[in-house]
XYZ file of C-alpha atoms in Angstrom:
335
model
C 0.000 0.000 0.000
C 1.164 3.484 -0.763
C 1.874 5.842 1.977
C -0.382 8.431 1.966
C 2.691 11.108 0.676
C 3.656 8.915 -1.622
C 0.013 8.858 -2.728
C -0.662 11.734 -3.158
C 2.633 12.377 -5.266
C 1.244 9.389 -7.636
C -2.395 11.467 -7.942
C -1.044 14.911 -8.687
C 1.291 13.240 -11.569
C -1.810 11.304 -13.524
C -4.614 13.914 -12.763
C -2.355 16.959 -14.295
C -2.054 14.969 -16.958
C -5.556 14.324 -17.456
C -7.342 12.918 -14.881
C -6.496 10.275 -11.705
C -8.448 7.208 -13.596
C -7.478 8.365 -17.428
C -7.807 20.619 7.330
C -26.166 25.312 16.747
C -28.302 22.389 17.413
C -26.945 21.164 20.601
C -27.205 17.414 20.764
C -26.626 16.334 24.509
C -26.990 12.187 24.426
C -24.520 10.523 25.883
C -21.903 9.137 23.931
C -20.417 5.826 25.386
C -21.094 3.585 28.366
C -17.415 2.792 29.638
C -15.477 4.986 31.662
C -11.744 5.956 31.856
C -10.374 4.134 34.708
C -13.938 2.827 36.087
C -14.815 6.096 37.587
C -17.233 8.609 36.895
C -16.961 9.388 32.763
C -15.010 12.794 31.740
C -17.889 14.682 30.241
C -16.669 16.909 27.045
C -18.218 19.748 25.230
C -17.672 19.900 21.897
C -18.597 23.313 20.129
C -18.047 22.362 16.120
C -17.874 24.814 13.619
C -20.817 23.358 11.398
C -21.753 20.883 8.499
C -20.050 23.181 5.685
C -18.233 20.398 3.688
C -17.550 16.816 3.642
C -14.399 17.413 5.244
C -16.534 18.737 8.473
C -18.759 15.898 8.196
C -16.020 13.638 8.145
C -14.241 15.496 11.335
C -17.617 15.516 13.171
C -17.691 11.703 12.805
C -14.683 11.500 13.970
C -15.024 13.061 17.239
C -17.927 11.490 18.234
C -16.958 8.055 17.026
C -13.754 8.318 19.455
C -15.496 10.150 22.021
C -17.866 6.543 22.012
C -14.801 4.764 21.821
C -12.899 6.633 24.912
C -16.313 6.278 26.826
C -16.697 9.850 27.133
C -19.610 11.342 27.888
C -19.745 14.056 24.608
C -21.943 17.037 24.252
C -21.831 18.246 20.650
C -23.119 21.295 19.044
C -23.307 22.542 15.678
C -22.543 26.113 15.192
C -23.687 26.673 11.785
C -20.777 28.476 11.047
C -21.803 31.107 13.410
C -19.366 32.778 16.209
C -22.520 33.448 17.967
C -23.928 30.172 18.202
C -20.394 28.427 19.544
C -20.136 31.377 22.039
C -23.440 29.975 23.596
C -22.163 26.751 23.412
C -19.814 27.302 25.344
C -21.540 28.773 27.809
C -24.126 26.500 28.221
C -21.089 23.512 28.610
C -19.754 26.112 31.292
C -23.540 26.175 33.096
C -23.429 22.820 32.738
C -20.078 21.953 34.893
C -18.164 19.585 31.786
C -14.954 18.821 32.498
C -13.321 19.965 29.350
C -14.220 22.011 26.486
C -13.217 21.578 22.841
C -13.933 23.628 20.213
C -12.665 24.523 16.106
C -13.365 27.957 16.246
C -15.470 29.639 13.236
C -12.997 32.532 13.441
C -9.432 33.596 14.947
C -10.618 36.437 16.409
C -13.609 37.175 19.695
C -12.880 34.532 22.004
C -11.477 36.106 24.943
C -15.069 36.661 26.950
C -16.452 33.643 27.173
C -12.738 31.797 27.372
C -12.076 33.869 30.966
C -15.553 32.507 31.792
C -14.062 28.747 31.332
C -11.030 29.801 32.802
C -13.275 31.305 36.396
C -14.456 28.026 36.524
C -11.677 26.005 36.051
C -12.521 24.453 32.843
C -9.672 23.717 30.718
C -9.822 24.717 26.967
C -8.806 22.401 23.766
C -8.998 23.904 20.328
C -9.157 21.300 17.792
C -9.016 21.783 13.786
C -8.048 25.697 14.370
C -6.423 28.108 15.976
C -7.684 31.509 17.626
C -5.884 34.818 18.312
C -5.906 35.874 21.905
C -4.214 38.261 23.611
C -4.346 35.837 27.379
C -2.506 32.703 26.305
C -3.696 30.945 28.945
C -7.339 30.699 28.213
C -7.090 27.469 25.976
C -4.603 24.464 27.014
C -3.590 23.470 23.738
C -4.174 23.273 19.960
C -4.682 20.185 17.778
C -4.422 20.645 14.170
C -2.700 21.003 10.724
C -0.607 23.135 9.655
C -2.316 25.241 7.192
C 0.244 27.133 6.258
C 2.169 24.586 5.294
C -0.605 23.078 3.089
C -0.857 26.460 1.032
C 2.796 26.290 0.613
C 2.214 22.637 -0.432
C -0.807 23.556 -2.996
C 1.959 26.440 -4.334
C 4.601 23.681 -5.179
C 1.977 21.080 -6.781
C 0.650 23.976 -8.921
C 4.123 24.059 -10.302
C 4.109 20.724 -11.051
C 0.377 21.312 -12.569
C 1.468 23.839 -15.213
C 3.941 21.837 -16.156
C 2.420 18.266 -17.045
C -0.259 20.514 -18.566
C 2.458 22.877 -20.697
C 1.443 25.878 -19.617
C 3.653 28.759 -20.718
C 3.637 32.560 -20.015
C 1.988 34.110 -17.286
C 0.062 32.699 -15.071
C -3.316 34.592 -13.324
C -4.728 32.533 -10.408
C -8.457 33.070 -8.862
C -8.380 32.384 -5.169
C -11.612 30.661 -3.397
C -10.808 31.704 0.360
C -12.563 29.724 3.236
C -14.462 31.644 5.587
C -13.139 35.400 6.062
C -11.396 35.531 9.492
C -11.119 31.807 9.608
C -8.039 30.422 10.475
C -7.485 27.563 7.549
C -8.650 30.761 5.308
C -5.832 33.064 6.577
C -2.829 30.306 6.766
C -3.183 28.762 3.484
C -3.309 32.213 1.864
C -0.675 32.679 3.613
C 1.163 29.623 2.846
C 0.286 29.650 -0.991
C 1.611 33.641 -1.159
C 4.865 32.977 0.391
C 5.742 30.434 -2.385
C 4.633 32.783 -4.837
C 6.504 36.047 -3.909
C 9.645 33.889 -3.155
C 10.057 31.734 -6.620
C 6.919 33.091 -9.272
C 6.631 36.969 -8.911
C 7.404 37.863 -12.105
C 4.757 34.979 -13.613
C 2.122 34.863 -11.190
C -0.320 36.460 -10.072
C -3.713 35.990 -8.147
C -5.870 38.630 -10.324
C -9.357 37.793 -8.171
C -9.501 36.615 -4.599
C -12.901 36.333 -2.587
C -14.423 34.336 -0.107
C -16.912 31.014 -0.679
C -17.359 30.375 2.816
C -15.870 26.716 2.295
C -19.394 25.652 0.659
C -19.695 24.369 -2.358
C -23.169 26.877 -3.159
C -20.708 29.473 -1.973
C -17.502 28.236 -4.580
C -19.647 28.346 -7.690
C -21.563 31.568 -6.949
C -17.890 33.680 -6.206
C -16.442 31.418 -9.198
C -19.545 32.753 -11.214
C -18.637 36.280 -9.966
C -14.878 35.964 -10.762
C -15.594 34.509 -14.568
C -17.458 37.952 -15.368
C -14.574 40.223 -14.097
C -11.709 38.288 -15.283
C -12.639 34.891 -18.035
C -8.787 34.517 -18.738
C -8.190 32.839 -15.352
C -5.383 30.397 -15.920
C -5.643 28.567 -12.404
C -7.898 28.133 -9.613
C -7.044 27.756 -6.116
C -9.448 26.652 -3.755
C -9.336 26.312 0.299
C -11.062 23.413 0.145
C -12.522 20.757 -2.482
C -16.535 21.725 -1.427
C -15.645 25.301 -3.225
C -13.790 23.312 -5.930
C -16.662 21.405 -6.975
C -18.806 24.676 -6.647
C -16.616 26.504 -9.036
C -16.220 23.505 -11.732
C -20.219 23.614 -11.827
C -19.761 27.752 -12.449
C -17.159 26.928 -15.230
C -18.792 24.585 -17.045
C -21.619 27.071 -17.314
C -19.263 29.391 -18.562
C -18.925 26.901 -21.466
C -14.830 26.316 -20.027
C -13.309 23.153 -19.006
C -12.473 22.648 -15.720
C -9.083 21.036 -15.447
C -8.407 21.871 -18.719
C -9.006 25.201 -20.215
C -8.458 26.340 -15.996
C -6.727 23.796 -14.232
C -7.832 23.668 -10.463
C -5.620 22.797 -7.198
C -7.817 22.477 -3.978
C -7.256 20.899 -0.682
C -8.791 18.435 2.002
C -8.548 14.847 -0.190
C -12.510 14.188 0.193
C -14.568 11.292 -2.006
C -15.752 13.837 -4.087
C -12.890 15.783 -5.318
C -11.692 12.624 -6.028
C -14.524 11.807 -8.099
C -13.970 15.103 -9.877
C -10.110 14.293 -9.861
C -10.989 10.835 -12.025
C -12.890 13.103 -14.603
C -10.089 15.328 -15.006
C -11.670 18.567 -13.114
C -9.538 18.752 -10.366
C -5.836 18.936 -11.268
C -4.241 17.863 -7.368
C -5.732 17.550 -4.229
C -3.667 18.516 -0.885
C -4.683 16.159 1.608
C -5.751 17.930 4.804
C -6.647 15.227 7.673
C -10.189 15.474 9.429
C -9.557 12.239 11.217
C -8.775 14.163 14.422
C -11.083 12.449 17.163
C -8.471 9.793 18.446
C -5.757 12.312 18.857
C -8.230 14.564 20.572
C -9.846 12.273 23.038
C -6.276 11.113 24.166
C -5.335 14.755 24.522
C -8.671 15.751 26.465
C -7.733 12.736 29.097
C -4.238 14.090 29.508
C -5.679 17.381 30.100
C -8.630 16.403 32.302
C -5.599 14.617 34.357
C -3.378 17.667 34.446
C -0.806 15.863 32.413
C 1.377 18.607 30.475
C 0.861 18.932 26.975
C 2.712 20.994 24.198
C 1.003 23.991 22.806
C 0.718 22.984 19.689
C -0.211 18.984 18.553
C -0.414 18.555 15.015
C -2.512 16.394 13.321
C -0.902 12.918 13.194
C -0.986 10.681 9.568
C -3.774 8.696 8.239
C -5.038 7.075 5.440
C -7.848 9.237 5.264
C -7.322 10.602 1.099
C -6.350 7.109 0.074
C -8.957 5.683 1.718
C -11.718 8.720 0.069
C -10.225 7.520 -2.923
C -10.669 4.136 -2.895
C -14.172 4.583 -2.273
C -14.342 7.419 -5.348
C -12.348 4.931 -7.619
C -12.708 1.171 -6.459
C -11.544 -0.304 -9.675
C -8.208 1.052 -9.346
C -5.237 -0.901 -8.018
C -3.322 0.567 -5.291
């Protein structure tokens, strides 16, 4: 079996050249009926962001699957993308005495309030998925996460290999679909992707159109609409995540273009879907971002809950979470 690196090297290679087969309803149940150590279960609040994407379905799955398996008692609310909505969250966990709070906040920024509140009564703090800015470190215990900066810098460098299996020449203009504005994966991979781009391609790239599509896939075609009217010579598209992706393909087609073809496409996450649009020759390269976080987060709440030191910063550990997407996108293919 192919690691999942080496993976996603082999994908990249065959889609650029034409196609892989040619990162607030509050639902209180208890979730488990074990307990760590035999004593009375760790009860965790869980304030997700919402049910945006695949990837987000995937992550929420994830949680609550190891939260089961841990024998956690899991409260977990759905913040419909809405600061608001996790704010209350939160709150109500606090009302409710939990023992540890996790959230992936919707935004970096407006935390602070309701984070002292936690912090009065001694409720320790895990962000999961993303990271918030603060200016009291000590309101949230630790982070657990990608790097998202490092997966824009990784979507830069497989663009490069893009254009070339495709034999692009000249200057290249780039459309940007950003996640959620003020999100965190929104900002890094930005970020990331820019840094590449001022550093080896300033005198041939250059994004021309850059605009939000909320990391939903009604939300990537509508701005990918928008962005066809002001500029139709777009060379490349860049998208935050593969929900937009798919969005924008649907807007291109419209536009009587060819996705992967007449605009070649880069996204990232790895989900069954862009897959599926990877096999058709839509998506150029996927860069995987892992939502499998709900094992890694469970054994960090228990160290926390215990008072166990932790570093500030746990990033996501290795799965075969894109292979596996893809094998269920593309189960005739041998890997």
């Amino acid at each position: 079996m192919l690691n999942r690196r080496n993976f996603l090297t082999a994908a990249v290679g065959v889609a650029a050249a034409g196609g892989l087969a040619a990162c607030a309803k509050e639902d209180g149940s208890p979730s488990g009926s074990s307990s760590s150590g035999g004593g009375k279960k760790l009860t965790l609040g869980f304030a997700q962001v919402g049910s945006e994407s695949g990837w987000r379905t995937a992550n929420s799955e994830s949680v609550k699957s190891a939260a089961k398996e841990a024998g956690f008692n899991l409260k977990f609310s759905d913040a419909q993308q809405k600061p608001e909505n996790q704010i209350s969250a939160i709150r109500s966990y606090i009302a409710q005495g939990v023992d540890v709070i996790a959230f992936s906040p919707v935004v970096v920024k407006g935390w602070d309030v309701v984070l002292r509140e936690a912090k009065a009564k001694n409720i320790p703090v895990v962000l999961t998925d993303r990271s918030i800015e603060t200016s009291d470190d000590s309101l949230y215990v630790t982070l657990v996460g990608s790097d998202f900066t490092d997966e824009g810098r990784r979507a830069a460098r497989i663009l490069e290999r893009v254009l070339q299996e495709a034999g692009h020449k000249g200057p290249v203009k780039i459309a940007q679909l950003e996640g959620t504005t003020g999100a965190a994966p929104a900002i890094e991979r930005a970020k990331g992707f820019k840094e590449v781009m001022d550093a080896e391609h300033k005198d041939d790239w250059k994004i021309v159109v850059s605009q939000t599509g909320d990391f939903t896939r009604a939300g990537g075609k509508q701005t990918m609409a928008a962005f066809l009217q002001s500029n139709p010579d777009i060379d490349v598209l860049f998208a935050h995540n593969d929900d937009m992706g798919i969005g924008a393909i649907q807007a291109i087609e419209a536009a009587g273009k060819k996705p992967g073809k007449d605009i070649l496409i880069v996204t990232v996450d790895g989900v069954k879907d862009g897959f599926v649009a990877m096999s058709e020759g839509k998506i150029n390269a996927i860069v995987e971002c892992n939502p499998l976080l709900g094992p890694q987060l469970m054994e960090v709440v228990q160290k926390v809950h215990d008072g166990e030191k932790v570093e500030r910063w746990i990033k996501t550990e290795e799965s075969d979470f894109m292979q596996d997407q893809a094998k269920e996108a593309l189960p005739n293919r041998k890997y």
